[in-house]
Short mmCIF file of C-alpha atoms in Angstrom, two decimals:
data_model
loop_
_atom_site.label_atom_id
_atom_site.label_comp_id
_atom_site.label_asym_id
_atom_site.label_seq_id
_atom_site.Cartn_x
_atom_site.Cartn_y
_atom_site.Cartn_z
CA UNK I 1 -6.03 -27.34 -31.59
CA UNK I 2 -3.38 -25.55 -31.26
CA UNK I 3 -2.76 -23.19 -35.19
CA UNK I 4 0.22 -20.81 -36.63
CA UNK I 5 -1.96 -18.81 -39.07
CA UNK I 6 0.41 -17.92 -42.29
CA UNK I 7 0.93 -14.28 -43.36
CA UNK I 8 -1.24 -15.38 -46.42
CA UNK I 9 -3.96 -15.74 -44.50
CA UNK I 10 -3.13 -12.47 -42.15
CA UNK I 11 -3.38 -10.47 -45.27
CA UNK I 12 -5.93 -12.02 -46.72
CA UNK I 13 -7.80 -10.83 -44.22
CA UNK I 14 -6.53 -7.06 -43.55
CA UNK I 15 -6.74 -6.86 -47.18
CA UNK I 16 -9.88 -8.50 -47.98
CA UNK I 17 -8.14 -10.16 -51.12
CA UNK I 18 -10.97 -12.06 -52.83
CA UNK I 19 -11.72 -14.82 -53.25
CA UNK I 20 -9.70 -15.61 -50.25
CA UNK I 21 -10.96 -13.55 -47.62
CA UNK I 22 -14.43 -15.44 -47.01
CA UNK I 23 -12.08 -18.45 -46.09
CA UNK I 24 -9.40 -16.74 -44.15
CA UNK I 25 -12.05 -14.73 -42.11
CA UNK I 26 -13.51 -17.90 -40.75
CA UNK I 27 -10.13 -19.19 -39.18
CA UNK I 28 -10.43 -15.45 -37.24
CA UNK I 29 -13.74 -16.45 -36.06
CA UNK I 30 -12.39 -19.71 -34.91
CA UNK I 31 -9.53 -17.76 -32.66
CA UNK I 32 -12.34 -16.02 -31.56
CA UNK I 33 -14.49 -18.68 -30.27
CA UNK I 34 -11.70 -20.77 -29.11
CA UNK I 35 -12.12 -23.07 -31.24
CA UNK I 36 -8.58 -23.07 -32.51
CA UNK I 37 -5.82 -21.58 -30.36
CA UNK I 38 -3.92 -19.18 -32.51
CA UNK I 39 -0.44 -18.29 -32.96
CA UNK I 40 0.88 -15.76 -35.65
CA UNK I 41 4.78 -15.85 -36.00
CA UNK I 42 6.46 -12.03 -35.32
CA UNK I 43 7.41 -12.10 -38.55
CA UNK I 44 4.17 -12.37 -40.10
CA UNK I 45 3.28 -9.37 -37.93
CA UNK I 46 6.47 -7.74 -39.41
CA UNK I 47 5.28 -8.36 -42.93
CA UNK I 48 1.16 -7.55 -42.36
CA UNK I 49 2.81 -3.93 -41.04
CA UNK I 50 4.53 -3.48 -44.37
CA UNK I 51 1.62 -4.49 -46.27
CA UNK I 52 -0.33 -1.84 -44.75
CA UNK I 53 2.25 0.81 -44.76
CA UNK I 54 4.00 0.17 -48.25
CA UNK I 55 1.77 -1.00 -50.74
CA UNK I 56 -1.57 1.07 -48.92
CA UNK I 57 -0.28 3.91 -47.42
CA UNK I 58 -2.52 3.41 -44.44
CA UNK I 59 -2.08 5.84 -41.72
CA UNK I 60 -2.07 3.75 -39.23
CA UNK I 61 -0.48 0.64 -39.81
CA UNK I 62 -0.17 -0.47 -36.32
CA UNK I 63 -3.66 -0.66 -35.65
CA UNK I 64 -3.97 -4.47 -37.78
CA UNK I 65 -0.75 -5.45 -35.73
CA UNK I 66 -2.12 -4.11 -32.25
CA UNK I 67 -5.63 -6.51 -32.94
CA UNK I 68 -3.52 -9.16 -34.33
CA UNK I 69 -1.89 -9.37 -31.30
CA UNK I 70 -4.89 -8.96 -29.25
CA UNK I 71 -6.72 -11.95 -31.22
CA UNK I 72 -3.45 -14.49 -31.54
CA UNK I 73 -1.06 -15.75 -29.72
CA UNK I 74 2.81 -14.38 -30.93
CA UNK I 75 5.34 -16.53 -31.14
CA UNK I 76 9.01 -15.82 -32.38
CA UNK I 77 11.84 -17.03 -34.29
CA UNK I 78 15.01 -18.19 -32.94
CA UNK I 79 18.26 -19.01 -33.75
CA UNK I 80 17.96 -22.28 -33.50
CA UNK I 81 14.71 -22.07 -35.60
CA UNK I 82 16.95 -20.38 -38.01
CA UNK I 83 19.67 -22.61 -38.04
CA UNK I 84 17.65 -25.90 -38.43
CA UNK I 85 15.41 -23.89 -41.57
CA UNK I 86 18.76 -23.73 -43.20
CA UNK I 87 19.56 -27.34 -42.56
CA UNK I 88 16.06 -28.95 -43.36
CA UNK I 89 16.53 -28.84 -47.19
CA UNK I 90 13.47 -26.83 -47.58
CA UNK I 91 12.98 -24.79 -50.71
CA UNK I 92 11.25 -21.95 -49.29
CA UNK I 93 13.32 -20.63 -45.98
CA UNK I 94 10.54 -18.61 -44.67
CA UNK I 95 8.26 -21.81 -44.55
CA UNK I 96 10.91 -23.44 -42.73
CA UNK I 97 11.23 -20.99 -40.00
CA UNK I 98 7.57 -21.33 -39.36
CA UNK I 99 7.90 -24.85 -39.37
CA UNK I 100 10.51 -25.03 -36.91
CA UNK I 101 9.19 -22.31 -34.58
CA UNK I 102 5.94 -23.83 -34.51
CA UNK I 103 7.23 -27.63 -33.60
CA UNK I 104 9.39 -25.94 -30.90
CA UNK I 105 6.14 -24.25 -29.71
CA UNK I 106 4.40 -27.51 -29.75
CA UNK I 107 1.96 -25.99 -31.96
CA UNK I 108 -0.14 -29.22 -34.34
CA UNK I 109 -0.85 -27.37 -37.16
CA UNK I 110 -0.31 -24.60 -39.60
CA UNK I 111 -2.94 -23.18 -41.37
CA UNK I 112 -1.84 -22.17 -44.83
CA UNK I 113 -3.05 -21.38 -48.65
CA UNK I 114 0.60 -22.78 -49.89
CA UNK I 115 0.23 -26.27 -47.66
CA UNK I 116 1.92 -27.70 -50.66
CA UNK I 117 5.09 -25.65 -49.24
CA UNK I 118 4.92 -27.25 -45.65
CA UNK I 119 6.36 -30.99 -46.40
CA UNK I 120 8.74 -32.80 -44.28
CA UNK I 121 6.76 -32.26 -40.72
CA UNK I 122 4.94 -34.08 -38.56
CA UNK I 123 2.29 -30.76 -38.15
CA UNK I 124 -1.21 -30.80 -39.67
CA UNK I 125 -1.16 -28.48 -42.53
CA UNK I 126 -4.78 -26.94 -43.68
CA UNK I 127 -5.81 -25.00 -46.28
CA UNK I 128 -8.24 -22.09 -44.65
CA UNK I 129 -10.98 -23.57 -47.64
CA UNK I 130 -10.75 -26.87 -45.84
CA UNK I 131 -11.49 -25.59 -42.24
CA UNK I 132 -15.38 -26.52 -42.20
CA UNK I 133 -14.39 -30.39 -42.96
CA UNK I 134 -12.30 -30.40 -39.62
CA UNK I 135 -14.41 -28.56 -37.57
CA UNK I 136 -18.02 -27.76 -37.36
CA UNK I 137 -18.77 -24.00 -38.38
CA UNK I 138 -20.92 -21.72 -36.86
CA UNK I 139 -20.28 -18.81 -34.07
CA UNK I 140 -20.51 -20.04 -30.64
CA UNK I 141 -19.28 -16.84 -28.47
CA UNK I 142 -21.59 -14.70 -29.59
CA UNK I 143 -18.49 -12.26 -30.72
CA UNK I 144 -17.45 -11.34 -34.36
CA UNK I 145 -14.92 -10.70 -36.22
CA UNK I 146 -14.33 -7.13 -36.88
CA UNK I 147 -13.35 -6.05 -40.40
CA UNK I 148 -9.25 -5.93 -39.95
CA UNK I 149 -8.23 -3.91 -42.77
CA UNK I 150 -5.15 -1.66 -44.03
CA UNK I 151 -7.04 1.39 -45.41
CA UNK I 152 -9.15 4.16 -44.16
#
């Protein structure tokens, strides 16, 4: 299956926000057993760097962007991904333009905490707390997921 992972659950992880972060870790585990392919929009990577520069004053802030990229898949945004957002009649535009830019991808799901915000498409929507009831847990690779995080 092919995933965009939402900045929710990007910074649930680099932030280990409880009680999400238990949840969100696993769909990094799945990325890195290949169990899910994933995707993380640029601008999600745009927003986990000002996480960790703004509100933690980390001093390196590219260092959760540089294994983001290394673990996921990036996709971007277009214009046409911008224009149809503005069209769809969505309430939240940001939604949209992950919406759009993952159907153009040919992506079949999003994976989400706010799946109540992804209506009107065709894409699987799942809720990281769901995860285990579409796909059998457990590591496979052998590999772990490293603690990404904003701080020192």
């Amino acid at each position: 299956m092919k995933a965009l992972i939402d900045t929710n659950v990007l910074i649930d992880v680099v932030q280990m926000r409880e009680p999400f972060y238990k949840d969100s870790k696993k769909i990094f585990q799945m990325a890195i057993d290949e169990t899910i392919e994933g995707y993380v929009s640029v601008q999600s990577l745009r927003d986990v760097f000002y996480v960790c520069k703004e509100k933690y004053k980390s001093k390196d802030p590219f260092l959760p962007i540089e294994q983001l990229a290394y673990l996921f898949n990036i996709i971007d945004v277009t214009s046409e991904d911008s224009i149809s957002a503005l069209m769809s009649g969505q309430e939240d535009y940001e939604d949209a333009l992950l919406i759009f830019s993952a159907e153009r991808n040919d992506l079949d799901a999003i994976i989400t905490r706010n799946t109540k915000d992804f209506y009107d498409t065709d894409l699987f929507v799942i809720d990281p707390s769901e995860i285990d009831k579409i796909f059998e847990p457990g590591i496979r690779s052998g590999k772990s997921v490293v603690d990404l995080k904003c701080g020192d």
